[in-house]
CSV table of C-alpha atoms (C1' of nucleotides) in Angstrom, one decimal:
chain,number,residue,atom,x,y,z
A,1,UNK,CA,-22.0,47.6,-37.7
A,2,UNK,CA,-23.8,46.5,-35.3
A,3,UNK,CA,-24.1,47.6,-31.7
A,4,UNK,CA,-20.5,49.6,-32.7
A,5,UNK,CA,-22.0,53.5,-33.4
A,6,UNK,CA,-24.0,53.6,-29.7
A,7,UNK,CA,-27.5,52.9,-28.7
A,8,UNK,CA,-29.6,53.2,-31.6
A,9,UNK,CA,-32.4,54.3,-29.1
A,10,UNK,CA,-30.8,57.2,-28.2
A,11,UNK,CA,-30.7,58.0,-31.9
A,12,UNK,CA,-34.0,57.5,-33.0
A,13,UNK,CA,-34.9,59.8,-29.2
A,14,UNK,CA,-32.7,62.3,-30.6
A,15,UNK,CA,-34.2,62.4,-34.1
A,16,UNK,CA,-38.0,61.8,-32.6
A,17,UNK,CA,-37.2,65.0,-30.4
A,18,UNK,CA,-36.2,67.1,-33.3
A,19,UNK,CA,-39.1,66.5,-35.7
A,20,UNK,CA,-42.1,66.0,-33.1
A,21,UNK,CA,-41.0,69.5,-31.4
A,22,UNK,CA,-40.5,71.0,-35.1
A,23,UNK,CA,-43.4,69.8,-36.7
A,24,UNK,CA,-46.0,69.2,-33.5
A,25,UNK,CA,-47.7,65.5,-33.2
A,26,UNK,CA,-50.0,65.9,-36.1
A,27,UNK,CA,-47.3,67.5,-38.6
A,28,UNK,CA,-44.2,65.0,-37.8
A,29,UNK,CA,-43.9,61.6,-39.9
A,30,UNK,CA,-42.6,58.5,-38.7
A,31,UNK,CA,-40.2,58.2,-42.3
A,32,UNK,CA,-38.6,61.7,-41.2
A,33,UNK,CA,-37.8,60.3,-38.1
A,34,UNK,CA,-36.2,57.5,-39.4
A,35,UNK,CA,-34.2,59.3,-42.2
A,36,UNK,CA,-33.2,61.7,-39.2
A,37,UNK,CA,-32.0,58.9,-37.2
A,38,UNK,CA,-30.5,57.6,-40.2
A,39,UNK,CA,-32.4,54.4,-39.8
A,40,UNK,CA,-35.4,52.7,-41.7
A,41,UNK,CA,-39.1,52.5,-40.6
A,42,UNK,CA,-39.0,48.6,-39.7
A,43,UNK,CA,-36.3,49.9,-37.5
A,44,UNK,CA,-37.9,52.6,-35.7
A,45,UNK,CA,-41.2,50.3,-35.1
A,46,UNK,CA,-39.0,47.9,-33.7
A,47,UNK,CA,-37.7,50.5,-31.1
A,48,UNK,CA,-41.1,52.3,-30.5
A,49,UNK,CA,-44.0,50.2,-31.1
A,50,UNK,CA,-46.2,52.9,-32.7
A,51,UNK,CA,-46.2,56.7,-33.3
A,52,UNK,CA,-48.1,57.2,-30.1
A,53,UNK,CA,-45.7,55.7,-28.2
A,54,UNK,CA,-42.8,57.4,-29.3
A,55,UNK,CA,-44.6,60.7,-29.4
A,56,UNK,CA,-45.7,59.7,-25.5
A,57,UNK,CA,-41.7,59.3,-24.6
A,58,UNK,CA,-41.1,62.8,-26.3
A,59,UNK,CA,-43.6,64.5,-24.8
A,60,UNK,CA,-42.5,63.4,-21.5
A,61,UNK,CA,-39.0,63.9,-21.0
A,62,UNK,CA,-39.5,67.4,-22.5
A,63,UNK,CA,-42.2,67.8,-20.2
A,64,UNK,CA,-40.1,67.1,-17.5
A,65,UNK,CA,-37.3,69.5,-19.0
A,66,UNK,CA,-39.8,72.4,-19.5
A,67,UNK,CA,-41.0,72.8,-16.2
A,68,UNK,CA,-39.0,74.8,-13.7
A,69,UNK,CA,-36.5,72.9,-11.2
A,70,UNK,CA,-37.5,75.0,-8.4
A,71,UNK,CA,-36.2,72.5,-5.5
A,72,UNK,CA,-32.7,73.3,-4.6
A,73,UNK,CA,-33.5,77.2,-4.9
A,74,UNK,CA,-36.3,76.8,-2.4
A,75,UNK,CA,-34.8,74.5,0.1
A,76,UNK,CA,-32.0,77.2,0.1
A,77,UNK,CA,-31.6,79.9,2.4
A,78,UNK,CA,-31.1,83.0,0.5
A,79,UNK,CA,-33.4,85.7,0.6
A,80,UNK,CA,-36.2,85.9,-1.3
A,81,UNK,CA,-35.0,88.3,-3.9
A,82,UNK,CA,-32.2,86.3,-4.6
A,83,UNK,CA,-34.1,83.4,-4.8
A,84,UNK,CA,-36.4,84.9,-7.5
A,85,UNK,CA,-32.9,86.1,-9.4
A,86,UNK,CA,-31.4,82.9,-9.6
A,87,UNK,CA,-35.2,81.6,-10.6
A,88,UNK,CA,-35.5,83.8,-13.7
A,89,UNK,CA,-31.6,83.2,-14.7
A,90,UNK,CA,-31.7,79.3,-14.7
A,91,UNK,CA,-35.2,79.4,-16.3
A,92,UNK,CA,-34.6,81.5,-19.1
A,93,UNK,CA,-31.1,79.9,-19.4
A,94,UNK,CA,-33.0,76.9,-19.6
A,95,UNK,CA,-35.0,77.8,-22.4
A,96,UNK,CA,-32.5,79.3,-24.2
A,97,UNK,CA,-31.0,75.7,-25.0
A,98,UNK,CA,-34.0,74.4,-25.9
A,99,UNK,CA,-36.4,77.1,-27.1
A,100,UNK,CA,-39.0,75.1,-29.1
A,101,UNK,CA,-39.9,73.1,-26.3
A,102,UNK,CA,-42.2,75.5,-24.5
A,103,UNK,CA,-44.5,76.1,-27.3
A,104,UNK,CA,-44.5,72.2,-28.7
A,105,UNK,CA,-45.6,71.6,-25.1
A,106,UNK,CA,-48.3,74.4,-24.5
A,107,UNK,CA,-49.2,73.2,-27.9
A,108,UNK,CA,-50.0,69.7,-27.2
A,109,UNK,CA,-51.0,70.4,-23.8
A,110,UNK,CA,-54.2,72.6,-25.3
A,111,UNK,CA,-54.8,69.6,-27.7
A,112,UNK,CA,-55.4,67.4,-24.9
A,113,UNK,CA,-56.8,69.6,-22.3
A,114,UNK,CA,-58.4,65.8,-20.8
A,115,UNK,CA,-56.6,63.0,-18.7
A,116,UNK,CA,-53.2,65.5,-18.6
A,117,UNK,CA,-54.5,67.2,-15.6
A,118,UNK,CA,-53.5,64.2,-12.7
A,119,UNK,CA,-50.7,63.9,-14.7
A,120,UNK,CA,-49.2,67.5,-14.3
A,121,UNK,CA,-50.2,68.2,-10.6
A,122,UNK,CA,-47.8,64.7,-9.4
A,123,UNK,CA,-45.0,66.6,-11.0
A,124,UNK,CA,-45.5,70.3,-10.3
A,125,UNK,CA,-45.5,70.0,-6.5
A,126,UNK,CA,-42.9,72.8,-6.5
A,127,UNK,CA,-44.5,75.4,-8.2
A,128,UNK,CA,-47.1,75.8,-5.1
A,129,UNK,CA,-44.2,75.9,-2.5
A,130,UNK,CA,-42.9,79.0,-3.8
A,131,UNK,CA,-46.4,80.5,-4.1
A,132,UNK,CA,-46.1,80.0,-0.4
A,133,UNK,CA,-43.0,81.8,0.0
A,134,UNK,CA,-44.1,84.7,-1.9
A,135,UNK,CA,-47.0,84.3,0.5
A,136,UNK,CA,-44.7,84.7,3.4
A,137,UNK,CA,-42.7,87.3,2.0
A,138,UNK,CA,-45.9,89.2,1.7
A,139,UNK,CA,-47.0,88.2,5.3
A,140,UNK,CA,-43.3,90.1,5.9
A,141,UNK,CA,-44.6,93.4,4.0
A,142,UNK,CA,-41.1,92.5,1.7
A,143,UNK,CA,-43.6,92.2,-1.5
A,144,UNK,CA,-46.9,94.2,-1.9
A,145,UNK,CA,-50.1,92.5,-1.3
A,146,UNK,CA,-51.4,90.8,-4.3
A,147,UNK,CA,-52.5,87.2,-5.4
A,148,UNK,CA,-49.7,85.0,-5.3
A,149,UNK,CA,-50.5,83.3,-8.6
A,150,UNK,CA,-50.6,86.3,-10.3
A,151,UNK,CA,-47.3,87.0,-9.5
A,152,UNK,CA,-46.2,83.0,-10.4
A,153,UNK,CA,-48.0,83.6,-14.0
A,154,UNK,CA,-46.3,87.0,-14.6
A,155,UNK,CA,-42.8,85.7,-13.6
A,156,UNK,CA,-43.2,82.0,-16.1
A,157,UNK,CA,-45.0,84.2,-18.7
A,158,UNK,CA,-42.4,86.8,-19.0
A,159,UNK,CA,-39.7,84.0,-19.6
A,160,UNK,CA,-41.6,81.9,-22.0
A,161,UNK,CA,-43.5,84.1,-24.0
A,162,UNK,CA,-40.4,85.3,-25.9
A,163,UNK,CA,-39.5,81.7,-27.4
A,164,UNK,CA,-43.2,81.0,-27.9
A,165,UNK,CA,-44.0,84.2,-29.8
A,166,UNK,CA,-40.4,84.3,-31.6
A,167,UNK,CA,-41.4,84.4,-35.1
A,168,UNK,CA,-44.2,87.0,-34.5
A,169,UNK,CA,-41.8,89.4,-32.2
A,170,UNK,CA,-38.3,89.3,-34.1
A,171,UNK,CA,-40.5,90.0,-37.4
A,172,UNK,CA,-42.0,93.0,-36.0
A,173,UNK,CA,-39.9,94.5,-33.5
A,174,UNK,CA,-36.6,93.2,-34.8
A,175,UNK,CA,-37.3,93.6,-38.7
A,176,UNK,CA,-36.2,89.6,-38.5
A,177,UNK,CA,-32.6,89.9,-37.6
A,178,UNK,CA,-32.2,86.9,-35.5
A,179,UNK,CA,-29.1,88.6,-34.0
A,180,UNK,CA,-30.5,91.5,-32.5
A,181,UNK,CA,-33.2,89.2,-31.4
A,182,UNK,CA,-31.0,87.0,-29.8
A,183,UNK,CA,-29.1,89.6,-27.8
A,184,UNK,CA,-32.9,90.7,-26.8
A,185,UNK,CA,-33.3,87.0,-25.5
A,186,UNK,CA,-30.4,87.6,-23.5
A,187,UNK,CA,-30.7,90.7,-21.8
A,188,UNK,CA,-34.3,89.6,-20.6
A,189,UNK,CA,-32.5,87.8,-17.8
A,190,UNK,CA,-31.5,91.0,-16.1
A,191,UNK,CA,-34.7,92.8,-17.8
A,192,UNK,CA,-37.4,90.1,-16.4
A,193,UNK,CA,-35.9,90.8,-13.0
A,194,UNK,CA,-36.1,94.0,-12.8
A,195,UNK,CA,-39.6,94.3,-14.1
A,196,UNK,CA,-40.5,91.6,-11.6
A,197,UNK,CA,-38.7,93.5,-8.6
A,198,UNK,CA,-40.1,96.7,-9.3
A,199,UNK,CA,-43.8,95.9,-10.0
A,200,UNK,CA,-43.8,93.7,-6.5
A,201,UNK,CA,-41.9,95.2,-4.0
A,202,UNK,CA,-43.6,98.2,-1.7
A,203,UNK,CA,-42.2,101.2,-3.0
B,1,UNK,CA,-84.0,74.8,-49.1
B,2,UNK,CA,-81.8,76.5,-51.5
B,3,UNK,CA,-80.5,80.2,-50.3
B,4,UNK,CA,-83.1,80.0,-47.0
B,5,UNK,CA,-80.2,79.5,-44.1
B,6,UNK,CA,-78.0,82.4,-45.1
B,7,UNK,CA,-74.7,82.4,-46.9
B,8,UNK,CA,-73.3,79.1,-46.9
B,9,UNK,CA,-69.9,80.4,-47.3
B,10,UNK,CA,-70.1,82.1,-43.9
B,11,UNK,CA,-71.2,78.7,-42.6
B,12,UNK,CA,-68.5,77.1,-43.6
B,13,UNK,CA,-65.6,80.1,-42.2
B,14,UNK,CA,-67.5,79.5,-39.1
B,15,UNK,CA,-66.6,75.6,-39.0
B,16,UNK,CA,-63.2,75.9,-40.1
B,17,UNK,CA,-62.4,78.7,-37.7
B,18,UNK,CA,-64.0,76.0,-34.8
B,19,UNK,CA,-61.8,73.2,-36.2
B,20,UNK,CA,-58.7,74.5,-37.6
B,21,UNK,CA,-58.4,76.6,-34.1
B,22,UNK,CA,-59.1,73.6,-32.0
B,23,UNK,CA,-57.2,71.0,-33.9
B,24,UNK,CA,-54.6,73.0,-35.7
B,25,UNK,CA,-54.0,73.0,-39.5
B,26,UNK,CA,-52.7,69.3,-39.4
B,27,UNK,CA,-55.0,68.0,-37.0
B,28,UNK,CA,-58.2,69.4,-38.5
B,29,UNK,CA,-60.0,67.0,-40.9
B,30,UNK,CA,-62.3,68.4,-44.3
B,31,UNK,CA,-65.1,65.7,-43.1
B,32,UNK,CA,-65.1,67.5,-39.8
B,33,UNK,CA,-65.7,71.0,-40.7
B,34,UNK,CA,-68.2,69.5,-43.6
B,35,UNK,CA,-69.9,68.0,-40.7
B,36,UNK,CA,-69.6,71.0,-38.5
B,37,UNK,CA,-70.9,73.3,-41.1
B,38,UNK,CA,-73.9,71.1,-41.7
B,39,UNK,CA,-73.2,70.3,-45.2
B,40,UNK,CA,-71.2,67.2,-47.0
B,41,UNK,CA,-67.3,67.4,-48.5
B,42,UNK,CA,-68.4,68.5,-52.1
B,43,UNK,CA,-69.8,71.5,-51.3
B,44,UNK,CA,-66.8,72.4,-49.0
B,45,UNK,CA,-64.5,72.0,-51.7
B,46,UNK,CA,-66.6,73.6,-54.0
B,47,UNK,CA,-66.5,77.0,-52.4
B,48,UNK,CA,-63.2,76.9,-50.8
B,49,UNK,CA,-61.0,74.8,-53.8
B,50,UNK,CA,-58.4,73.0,-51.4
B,51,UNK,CA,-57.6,72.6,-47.4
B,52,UNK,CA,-54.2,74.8,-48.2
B,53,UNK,CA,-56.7,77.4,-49.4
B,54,UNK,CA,-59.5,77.5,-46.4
B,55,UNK,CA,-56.7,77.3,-43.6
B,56,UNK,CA,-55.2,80.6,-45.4
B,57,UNK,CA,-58.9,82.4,-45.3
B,58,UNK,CA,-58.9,81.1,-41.4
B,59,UNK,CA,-55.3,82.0,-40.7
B,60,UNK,CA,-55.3,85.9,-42.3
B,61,UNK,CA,-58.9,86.5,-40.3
B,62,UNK,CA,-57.5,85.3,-36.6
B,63,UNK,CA,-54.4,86.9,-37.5
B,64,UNK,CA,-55.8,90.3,-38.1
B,65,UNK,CA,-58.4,89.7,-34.9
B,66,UNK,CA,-55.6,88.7,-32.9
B,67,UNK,CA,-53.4,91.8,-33.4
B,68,UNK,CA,-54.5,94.6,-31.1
B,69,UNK,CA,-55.9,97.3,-32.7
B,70,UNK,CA,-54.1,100.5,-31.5
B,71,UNK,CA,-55.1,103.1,-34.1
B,72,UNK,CA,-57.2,104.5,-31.6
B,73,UNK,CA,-55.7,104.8,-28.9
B,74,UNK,CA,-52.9,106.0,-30.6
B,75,UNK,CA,-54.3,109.2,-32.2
B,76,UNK,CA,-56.1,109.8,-28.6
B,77,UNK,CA,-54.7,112.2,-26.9
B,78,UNK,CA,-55.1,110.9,-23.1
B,79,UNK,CA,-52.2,110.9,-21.5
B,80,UNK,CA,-49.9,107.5,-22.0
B,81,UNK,CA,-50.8,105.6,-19.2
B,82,UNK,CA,-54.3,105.8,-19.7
B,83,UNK,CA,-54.0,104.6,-23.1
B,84,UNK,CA,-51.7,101.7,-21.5
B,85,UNK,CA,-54.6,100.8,-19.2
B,86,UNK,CA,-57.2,101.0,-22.3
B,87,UNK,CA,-54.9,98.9,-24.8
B,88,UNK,CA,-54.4,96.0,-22.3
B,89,UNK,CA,-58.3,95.9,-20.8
B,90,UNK,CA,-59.7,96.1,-24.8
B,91,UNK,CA,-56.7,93.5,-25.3
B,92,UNK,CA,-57.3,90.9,-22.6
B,93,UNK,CA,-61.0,91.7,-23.3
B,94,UNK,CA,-60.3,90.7,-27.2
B,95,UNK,CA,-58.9,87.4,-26.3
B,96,UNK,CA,-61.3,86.6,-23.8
B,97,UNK,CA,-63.8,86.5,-26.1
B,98,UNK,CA,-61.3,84.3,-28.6
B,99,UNK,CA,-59.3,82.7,-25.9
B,100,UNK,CA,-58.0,80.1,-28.5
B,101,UNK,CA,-56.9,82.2,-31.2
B,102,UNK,CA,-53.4,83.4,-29.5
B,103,UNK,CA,-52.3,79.6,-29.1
B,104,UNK,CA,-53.3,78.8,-32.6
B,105,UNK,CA,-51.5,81.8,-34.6
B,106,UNK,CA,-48.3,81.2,-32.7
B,107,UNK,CA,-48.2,77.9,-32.8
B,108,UNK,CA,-48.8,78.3,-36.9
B,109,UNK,CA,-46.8,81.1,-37.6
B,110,UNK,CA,-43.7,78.8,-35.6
B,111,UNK,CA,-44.8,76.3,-38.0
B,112,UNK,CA,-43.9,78.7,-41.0
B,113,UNK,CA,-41.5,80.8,-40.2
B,114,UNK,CA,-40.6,81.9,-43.7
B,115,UNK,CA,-43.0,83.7,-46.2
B,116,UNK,CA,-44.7,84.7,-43.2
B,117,UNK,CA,-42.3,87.9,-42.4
B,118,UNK,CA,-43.1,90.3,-44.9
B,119,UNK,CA,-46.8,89.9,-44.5
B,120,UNK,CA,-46.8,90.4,-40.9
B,121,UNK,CA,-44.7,93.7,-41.1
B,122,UNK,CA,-47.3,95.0,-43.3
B,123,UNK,CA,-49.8,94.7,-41.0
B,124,UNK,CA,-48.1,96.0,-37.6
B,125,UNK,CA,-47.1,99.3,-38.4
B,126,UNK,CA,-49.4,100.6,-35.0
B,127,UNK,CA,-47.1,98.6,-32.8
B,128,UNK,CA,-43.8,100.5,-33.5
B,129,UNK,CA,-46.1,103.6,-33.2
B,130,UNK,CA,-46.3,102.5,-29.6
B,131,UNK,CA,-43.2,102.0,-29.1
B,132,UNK,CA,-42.2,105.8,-30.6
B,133,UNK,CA,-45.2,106.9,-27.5
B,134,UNK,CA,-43.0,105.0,-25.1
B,135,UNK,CA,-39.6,106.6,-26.1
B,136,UNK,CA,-41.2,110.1,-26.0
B,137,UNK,CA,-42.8,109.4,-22.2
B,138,UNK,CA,-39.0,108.4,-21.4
B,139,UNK,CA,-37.6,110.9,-22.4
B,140,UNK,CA,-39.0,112.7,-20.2
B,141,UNK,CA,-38.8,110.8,-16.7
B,142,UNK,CA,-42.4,109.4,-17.1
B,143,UNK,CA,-40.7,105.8,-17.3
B,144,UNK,CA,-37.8,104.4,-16.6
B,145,UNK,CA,-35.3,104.1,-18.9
B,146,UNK,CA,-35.2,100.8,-20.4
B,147,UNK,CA,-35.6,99.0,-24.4
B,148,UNK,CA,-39.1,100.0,-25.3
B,149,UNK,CA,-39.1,97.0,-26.9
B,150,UNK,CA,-38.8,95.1,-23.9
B,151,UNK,CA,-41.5,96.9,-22.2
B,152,UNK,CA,-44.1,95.8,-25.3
B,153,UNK,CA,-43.1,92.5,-25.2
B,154,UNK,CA,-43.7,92.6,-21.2
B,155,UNK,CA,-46.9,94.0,-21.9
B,156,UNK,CA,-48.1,91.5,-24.6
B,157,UNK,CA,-46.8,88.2,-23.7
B,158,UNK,CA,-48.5,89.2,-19.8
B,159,UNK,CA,-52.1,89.5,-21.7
B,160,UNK,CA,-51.8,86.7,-23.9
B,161,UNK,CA,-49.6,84.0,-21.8
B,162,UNK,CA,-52.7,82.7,-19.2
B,163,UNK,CA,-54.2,82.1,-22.4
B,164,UNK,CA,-51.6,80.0,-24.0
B,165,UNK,CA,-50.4,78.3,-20.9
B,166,UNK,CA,-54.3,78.0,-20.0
B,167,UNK,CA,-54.1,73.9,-19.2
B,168,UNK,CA,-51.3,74.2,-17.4
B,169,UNK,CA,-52.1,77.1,-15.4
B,170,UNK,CA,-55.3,75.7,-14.3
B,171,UNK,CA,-53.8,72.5,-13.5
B,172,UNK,CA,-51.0,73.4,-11.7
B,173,UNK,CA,-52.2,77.0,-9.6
B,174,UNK,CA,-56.3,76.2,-9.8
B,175,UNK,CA,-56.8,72.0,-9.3
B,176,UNK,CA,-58.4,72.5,-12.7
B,177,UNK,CA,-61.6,74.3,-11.5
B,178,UNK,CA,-63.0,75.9,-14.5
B,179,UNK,CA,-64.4,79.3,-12.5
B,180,UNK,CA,-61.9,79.8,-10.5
B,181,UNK,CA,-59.5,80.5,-13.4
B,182,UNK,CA,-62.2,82.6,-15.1
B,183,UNK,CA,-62.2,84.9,-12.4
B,184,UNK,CA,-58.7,84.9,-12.5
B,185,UNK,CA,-58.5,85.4,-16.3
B,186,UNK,CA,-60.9,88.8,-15.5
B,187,UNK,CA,-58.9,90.0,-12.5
B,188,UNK,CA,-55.8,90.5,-15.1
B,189,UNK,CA,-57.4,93.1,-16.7
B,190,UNK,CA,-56.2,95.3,-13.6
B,191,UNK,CA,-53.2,93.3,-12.2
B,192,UNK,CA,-51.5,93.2,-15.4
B,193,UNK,CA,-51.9,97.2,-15.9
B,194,UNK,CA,-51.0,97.9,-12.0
B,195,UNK,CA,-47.8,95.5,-12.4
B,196,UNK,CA,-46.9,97.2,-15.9
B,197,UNK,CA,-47.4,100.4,-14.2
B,198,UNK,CA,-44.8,99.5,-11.0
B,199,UNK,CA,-42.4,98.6,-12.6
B,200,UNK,CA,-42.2,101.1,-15.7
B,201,UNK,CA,-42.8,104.6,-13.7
B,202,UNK,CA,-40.3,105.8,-11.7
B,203,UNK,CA,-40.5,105.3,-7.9
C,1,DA,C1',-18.7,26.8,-37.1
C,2,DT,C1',-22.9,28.3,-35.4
C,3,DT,C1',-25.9,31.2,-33.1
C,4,DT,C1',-27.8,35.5,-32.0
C,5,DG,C1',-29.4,40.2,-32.2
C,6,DG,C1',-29.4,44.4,-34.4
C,7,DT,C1',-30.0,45.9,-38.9
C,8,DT,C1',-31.3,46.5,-43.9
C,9,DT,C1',-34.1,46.1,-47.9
C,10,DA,C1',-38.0,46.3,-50.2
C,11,DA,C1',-42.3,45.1,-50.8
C,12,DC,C1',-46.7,45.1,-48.8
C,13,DT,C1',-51.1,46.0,-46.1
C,14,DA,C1',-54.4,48.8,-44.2
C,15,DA,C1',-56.1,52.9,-42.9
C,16,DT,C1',-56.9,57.6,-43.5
C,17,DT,C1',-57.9,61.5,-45.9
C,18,DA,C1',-58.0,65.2,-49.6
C,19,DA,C1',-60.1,65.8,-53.7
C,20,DT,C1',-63.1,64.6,-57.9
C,21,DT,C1',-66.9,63.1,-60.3
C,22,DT,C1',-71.5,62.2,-61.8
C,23,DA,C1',-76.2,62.1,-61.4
C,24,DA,C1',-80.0,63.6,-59.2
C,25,DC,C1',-82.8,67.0,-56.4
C,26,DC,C1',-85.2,71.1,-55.6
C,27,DA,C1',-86.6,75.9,-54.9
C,28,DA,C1',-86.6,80.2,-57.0
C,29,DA,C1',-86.3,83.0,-61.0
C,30,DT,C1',-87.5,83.4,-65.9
D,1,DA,C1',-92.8,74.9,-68.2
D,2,DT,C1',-88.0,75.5,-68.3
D,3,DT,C1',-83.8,77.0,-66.7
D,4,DT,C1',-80.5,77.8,-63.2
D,5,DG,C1',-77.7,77.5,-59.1
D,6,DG,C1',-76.9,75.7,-54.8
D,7,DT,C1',-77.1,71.4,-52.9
D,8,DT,C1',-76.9,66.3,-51.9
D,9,DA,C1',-75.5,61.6,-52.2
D,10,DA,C1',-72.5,58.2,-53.0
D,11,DA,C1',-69.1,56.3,-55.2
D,12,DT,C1',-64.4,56.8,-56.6
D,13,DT,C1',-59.6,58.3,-57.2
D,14,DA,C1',-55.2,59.5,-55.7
D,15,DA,C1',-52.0,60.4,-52.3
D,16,DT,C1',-50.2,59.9,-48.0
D,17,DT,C1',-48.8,57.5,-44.2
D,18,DA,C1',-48.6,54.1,-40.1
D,19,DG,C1',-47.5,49.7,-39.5
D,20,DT,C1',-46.1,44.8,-41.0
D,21,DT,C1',-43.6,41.2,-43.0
D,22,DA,C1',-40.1,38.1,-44.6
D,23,DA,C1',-35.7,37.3,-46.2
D,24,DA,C1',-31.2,38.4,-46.0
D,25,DC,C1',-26.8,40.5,-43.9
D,26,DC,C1',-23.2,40.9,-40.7
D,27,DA,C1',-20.5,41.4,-36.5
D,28,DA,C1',-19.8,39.8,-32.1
D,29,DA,C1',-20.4,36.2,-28.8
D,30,DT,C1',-20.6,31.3,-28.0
DNA sequence: ATTTGGTTTAACTAATTAATTTAACCAAAT
DNA sequence: ATTTGGTTAAATTAATTAGTTAAACCAAAT
């Protein structure tokens, strides 16, 4: 069998995805990886040295997946509105194929409020480019006069908090039918947009 | 020194609220909140029997601080966007002073999505209240019309997100200065009511 | 035919940690 | 003076879990 079903890495990536995002660091075990990936620990250790280090490849490629691809939206020439439309569609699109990841990251991000910081500004240089085009939207009198970052934190919260506060919100707005709350999740695209036009353009 | 340094049992919540919020129910240790509480492993478990058992008594307490408590404002009879501006200044101001409580029931309650459903209902019944508030302001032409439900989660997940996201927000919009994102964190109590209120009153 | 590399099996080590036990301590109440 | 209840200390148990090891297996490449 060997080398015959594909790269056994990828396997043990998908299975290591699955558990650390389900259970968080502290919660996932290196056997329920291994029975995920339908491999054995000796395997697993001989693909990822230790728990850290596997934990360490998760964390980053869904890091990388969670935040925002802002670039080919901002080098683009549509107007800022449209911009911002696109923005909240991808985003919460985004999400909505993987919706654990946002709170596994904020998660493990508050557990290790240390050495992350360096780490997160080399790959976030995006996110302060559109704070400057909001800025020069506002220099335009296009979007009412208010702290950019504000407006940045509104925008991200309003995607994420959803998928981060599922359990809590379907069970009390939505009695727990994961239906309706699905169809909610939807909607916010149009609904996020709106709220965000309306509260910052002069009226 | 027996029964001088009051109630050892509230010692002991106080420790285990510290380290069970900070290090989450897997990543908190007995020996630490022993130590933390001043007092040795034995003790701990012979006031609160098991781990399972003190994380429950930590849980239900930030659960019910961490709702907003609406009674109030409810039964007041301002007129609704002044309660709107009381509820989210008394909510940010809430979480300010437990600005690690939202992170640590939300990332608990994902962690359990099951038995958890019933017992939440039981204790929300305000929040649907809202909601009716909203639907009666709609109906006539004080707000837009739109899914109340929408509108509540727009309001909540704006208070509690900069809390949630705090490492990343700091990192990525503040170069990690502590003071600066304070101020911020204070400055929401009013931009999160004036963005609420653009975008939910008709122009 | 032999080598090689990915793989399994199964036992094992080592570390961590929740939980228990037992004896002793001590201050306040009786 | 004795009892009692909260407390400590320290050792211990029991369970869990990360990580290791060594031998064998097997398919593909040489």
């Amino acid at each position: 069998m060997a080398g015959f079903s594909s790269n056994t890495e990828q396997n043990i990536l998908v299975a290591a995805r699955k558990v650390f995002i389900e259970k968080g660091r502290d919660g996932a075990r290196m056997q329920e990886i291994a029975n995920e990936a339908g491999i054995n620990k000796a395997l697993l250790h001989y693909y990822f040295r230790s728990k850290q280090k596997l934990f360490e490849a998760v964390f980053l490629e869904a890091f990388d997946k969670f935040l925002p691809q802002t670039e080919l939206l901002i080098s683009s020439d549509k107007p800022f509105f449209e911009i911002l439309k696109s923005f909240i569609e991808n985003y919460i699109g985004l999400i909505l194929e993987n919706p654990h990841i946002p709170g596994f990251i904020l998660h493990e991000l508050s557990q290790n409020p240390e050495n992350i910081a360096q780490f997160i500004s080399s790959r976030v240089n995006h996110l302060p480019v559109l704070i400057e085009k909001i800025r020069e939207e506002m220099a335009q009198g296009k979007i009412k006069p208010m702290d950019p970052r504000q407006i940045m934190v509104n925008i991200i919260g309003l995607c994420v908090f959803p998928f981060v506060a599922r359990p809590i919100i379907k069970a009390v707005f939505f009695q727990d039918d994961d239906t309706a709350y699905e169809i909610f999740l939807q909607e916010r695209k149009n609904e996020v947009y709106n709220f965000i036009l309306n509260s910052i353009k002069p009226c």
